[in-house]
PDB file of C-alpha atoms in Angstrom:
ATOM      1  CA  UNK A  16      30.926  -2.502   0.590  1.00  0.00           C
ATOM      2  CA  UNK A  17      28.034  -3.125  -1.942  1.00  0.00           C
ATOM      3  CA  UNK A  18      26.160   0.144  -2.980  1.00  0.00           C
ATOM      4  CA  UNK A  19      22.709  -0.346  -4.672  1.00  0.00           C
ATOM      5  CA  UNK A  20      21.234   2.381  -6.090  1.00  0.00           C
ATOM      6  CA  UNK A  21      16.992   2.929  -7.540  1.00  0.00           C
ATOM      7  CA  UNK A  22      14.404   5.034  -8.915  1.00  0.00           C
ATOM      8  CA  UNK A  23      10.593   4.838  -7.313  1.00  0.00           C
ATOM      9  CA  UNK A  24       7.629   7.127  -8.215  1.00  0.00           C
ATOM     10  CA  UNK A  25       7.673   8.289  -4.821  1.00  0.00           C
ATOM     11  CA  UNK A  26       8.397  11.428  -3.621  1.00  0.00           C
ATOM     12  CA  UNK A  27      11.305  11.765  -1.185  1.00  0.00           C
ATOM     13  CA  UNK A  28       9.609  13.087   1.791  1.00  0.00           C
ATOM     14  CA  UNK A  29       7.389   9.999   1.572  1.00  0.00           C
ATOM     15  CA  UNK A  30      10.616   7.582   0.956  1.00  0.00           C
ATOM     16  CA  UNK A  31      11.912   9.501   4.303  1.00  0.00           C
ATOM     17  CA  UNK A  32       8.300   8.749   6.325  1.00  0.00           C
ATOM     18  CA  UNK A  33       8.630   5.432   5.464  1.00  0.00           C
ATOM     19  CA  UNK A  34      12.773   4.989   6.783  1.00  0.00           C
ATOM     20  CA  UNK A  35      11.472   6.433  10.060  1.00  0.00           C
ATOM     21  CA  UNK A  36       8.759   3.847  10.256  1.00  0.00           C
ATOM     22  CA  UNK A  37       9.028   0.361  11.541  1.00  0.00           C
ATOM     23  CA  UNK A  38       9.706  -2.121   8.662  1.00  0.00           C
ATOM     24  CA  UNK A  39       6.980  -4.490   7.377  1.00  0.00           C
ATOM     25  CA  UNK A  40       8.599  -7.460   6.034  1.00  0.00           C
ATOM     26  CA  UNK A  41       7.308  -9.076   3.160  1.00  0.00           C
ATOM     27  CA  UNK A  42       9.027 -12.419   2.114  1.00  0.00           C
ATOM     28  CA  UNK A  43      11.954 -12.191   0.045  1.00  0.00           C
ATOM     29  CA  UNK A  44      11.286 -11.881  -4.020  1.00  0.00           C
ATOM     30  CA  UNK A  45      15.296 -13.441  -4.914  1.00  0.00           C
ATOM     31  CA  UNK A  46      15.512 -16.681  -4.754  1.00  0.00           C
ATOM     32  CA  UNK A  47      19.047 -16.468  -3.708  1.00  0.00           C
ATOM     33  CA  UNK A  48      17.662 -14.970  -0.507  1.00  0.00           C
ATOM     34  CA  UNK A  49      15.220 -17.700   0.070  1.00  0.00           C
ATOM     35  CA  UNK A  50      17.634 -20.441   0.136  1.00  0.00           C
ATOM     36  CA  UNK A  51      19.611 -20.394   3.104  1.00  0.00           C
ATOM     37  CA  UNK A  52      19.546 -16.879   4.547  1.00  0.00           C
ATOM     38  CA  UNK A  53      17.743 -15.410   7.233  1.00  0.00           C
ATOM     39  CA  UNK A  54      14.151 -13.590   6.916  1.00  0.00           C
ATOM     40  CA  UNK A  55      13.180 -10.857   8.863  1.00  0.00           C
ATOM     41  CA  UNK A  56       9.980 -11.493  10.565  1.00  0.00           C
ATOM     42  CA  UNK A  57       9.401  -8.206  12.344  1.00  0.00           C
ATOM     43  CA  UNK A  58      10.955  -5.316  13.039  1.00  0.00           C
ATOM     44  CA  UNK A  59      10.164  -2.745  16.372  1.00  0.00           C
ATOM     45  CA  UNK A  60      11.490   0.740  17.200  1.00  0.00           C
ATOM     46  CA  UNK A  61      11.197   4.085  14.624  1.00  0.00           C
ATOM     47  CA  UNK A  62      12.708   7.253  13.910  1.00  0.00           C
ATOM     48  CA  UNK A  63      15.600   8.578  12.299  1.00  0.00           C
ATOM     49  CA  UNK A  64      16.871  10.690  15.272  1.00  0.00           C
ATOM     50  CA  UNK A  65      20.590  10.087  15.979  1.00  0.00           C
ATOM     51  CA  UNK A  66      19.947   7.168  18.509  1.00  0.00           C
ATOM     52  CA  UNK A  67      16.881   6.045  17.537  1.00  0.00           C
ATOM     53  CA  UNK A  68      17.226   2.020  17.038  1.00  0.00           C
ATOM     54  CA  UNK A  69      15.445  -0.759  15.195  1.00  0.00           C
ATOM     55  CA  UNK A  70      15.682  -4.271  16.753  1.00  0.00           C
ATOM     56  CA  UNK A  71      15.148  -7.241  13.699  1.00  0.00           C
ATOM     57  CA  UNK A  72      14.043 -10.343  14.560  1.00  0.00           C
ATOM     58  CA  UNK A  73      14.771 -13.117  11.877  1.00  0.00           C
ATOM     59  CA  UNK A  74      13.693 -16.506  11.903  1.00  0.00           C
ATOM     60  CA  UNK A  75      15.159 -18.776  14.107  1.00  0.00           C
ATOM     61  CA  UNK A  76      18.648 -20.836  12.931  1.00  0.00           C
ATOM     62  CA  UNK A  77      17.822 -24.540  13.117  1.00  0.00           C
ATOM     63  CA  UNK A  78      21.000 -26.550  13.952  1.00  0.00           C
ATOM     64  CA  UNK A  79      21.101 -30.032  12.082  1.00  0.00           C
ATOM     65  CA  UNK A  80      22.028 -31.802  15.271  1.00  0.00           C
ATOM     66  CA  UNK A  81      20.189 -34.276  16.750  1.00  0.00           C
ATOM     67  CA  UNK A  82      17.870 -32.444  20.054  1.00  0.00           C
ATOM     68  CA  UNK A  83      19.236 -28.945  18.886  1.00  0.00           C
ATOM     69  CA  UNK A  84      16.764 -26.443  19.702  1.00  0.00           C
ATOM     70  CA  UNK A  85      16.436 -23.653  17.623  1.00  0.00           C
ATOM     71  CA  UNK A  86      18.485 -20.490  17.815  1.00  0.00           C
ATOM     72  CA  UNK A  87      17.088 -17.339  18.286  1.00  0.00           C
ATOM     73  CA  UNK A  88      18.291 -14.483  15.754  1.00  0.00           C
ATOM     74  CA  UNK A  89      18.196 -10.845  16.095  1.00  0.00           C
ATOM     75  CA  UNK A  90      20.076  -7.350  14.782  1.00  0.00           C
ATOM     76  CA  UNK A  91      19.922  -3.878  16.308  1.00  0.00           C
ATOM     77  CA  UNK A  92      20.686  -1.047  14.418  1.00  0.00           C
ATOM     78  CA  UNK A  93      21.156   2.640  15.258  1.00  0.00           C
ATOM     79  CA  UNK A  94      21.136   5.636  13.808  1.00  0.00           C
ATOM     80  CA  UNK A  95      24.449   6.827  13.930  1.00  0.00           C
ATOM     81  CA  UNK A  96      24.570   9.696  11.347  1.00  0.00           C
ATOM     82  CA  UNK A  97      21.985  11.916   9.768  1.00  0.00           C
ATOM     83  CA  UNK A  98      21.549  14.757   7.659  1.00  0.00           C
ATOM     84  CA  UNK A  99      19.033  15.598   4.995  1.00  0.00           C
ATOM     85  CA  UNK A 100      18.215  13.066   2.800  1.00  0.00           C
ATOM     86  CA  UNK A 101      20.655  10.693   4.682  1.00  0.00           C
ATOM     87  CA  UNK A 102      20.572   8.279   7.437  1.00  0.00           C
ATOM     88  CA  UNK A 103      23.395   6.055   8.364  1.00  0.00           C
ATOM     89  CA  UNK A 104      22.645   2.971  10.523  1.00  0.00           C
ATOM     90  CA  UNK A 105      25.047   0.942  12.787  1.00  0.00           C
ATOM     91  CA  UNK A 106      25.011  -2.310  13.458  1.00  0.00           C
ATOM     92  CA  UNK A 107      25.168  -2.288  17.408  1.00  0.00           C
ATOM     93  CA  UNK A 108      24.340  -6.091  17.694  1.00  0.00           C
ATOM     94  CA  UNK A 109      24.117  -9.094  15.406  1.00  0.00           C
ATOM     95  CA  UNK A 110      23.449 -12.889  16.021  1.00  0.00           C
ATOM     96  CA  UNK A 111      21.827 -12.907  12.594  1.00  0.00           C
ATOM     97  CA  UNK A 112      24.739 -12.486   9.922  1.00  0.00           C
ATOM     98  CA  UNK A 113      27.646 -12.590  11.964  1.00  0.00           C
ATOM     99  CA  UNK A 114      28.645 -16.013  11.202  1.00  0.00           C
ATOM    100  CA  UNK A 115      28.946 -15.469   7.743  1.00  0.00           C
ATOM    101  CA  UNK A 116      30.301 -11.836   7.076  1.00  0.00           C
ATOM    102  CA  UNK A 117      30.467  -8.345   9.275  1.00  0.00           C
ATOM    103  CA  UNK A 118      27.621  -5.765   8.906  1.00  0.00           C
ATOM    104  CA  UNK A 119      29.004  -2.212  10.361  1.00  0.00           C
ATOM    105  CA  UNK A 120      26.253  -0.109   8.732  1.00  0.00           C
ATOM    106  CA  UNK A 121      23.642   0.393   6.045  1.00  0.00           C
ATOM    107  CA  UNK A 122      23.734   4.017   4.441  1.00  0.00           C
ATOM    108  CA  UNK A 123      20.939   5.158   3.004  1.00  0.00           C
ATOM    109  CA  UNK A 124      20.572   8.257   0.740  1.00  0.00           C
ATOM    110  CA  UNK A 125      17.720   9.603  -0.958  1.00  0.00           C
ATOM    111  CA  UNK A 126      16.947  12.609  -3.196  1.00  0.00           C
ATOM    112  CA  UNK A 127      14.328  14.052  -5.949  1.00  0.00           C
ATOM    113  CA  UNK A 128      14.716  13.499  -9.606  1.00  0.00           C
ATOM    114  CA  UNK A 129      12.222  14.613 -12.402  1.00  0.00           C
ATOM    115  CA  UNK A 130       8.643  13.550 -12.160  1.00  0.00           C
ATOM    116  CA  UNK A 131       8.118  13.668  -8.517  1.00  0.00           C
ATOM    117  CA  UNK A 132      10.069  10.702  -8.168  1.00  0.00           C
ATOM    118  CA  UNK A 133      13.304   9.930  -6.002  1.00  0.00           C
ATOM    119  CA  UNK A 134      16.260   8.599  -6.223  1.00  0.00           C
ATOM    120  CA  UNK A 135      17.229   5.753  -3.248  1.00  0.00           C
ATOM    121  CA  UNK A 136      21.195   4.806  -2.590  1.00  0.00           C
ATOM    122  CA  UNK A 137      21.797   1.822  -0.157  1.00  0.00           C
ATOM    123  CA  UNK A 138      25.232   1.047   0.556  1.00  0.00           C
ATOM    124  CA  UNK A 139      25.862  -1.943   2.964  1.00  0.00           C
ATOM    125  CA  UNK A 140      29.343  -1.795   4.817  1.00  0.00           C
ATOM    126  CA  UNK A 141      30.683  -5.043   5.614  1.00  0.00           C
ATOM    127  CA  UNK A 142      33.851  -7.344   5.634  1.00  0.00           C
ATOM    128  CA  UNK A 143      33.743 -10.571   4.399  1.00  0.00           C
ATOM    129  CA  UNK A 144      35.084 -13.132   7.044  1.00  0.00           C
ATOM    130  CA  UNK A 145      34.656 -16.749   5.223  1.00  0.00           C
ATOM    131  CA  UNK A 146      36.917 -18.215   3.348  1.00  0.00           C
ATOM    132  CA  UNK A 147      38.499 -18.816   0.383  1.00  0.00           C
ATOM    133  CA  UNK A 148      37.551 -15.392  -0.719  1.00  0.00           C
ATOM    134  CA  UNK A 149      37.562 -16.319  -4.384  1.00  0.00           C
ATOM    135  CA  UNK A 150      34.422 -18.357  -3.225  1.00  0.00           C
ATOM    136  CA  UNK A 151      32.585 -16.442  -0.775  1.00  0.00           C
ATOM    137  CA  UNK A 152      33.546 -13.283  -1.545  1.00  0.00           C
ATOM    138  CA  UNK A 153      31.494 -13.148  -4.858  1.00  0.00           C
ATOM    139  CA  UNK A 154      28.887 -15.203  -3.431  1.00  0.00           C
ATOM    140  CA  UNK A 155      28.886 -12.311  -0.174  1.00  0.00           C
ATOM    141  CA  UNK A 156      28.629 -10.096  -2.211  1.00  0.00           C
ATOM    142  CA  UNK A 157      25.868 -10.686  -5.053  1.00  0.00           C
ATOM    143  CA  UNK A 158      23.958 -11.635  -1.245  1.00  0.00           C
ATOM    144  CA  UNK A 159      24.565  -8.076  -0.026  1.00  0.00           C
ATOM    145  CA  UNK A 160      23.245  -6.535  -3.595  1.00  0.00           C
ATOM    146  CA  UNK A 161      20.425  -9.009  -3.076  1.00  0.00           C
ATOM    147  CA  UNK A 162      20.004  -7.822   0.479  1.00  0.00           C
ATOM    148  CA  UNK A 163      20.373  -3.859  -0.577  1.00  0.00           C
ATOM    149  CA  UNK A 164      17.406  -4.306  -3.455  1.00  0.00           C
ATOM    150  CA  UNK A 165      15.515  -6.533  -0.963  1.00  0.00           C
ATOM    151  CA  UNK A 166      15.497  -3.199   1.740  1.00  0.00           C
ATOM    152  CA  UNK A 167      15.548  -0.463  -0.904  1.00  0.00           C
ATOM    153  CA  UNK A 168      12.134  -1.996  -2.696  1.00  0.00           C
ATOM    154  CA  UNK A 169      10.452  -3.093   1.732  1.00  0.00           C
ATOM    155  CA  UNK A 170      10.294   0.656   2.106  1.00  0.00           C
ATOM    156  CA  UNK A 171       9.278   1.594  -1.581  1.00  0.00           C
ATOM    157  CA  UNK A 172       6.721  -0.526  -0.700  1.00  0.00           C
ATOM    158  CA  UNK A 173       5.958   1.398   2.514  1.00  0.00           C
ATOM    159  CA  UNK A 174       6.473   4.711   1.016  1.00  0.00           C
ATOM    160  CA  UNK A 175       4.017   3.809  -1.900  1.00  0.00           C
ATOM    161  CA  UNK A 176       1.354   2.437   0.645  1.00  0.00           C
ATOM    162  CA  UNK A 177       1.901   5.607   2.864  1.00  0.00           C
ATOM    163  CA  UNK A 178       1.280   7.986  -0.364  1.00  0.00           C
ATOM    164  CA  UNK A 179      -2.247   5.828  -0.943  1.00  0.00           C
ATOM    165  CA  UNK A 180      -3.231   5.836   2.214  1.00  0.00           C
ATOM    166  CA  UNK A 181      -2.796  10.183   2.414  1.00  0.00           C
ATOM    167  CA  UNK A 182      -4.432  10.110  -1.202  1.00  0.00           C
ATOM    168  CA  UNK A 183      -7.528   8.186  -0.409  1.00  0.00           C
ATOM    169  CA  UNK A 184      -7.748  10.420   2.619  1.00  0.00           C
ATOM    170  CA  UNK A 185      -6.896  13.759   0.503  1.00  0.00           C
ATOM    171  CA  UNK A 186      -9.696  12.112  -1.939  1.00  0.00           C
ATOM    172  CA  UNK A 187     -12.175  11.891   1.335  1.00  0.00           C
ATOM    173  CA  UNK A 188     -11.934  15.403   2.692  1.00  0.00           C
ATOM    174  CA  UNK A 189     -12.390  16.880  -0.912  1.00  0.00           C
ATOM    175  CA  UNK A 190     -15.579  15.246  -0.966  1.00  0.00           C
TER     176      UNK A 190
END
């Protein structure tokens, strides 16, 4: 497990909108993440309904050998739990990380703090399944705090986009 846990000058409601959204993707800031690890390329599906489901699409893994074609990669995650200013998400399918470790969820939590801002928790529940664990385990998991920051900050991003788009339209109508 690998819990992450920020501050954004967003309000929560907005950090919420932007959960129930589909995902926009930008390309990974860590370089750790750039190196060998898959990048979401899009993301489909919305809501935070208990069954509502996102389906991630990743690049594709390119095998080294010779004529390999390239391997289409893909997650689907569902909401499994939620109550306010929580979501849990399962991880119903995964030909994305599964070779390296075992995603069962990502729980997220948000909440106000002073200043109109919130307070974002991502905790990633997995199991490590490489080994030697004195390896990979502390390479899995400064990946998954990579990986929490990486999803915590996508929907900042959104939430912060969402909150200028409603304020350039709040500035329109009090023309």
């Amino acid at each position: 497990m690998k819990t992450l846990e920020r501050h954004f000058g967003v309000g929560p409601a907005r950090y919420e909108a932007a959960l129930a959204a589909p995902p926009r993707f930008a390309a990974p800031e860590p370089v750790f993440l750039k190196i060998p690890f898959p990048h979401p390329q899009k993301a489909e599906g919305s809501g935070l309904d208990v069954g509502d489901d996102r389906v991630i699409t990743f690049n594709p893994r390119k095998s080294l050998g010779i004529g390999a074609r390239p391997t289409p990669r893909s997650m689907r995650l569902v909401v499994a739990e939620r109550a306010p200013g929580r979501v849990l998400f399962r991880v119903e399918r995964d030909t994305t990380l599964a070779r390296w470790l075992d995603l069962g969820s990502a729980e997220v939590t948000w909440r106000p703090t002073a200043g109109r801002r919130t307070e974002v928790t991502w905790t990633l529940h997995y199991r490590r399944t490489y080994d030697p664990g004195w390896y990979f385990g502390p390479l899995q998991s400064y990946g998954m705090e990579q990986a929490a920051a990486y999803l915590s900050d996508t929907f900042d991003a959104s939430a912060s986009e969402l909150a200028s788009v409603s304020g350039s339209s709040s500035a329109v109508a009090a023309r």
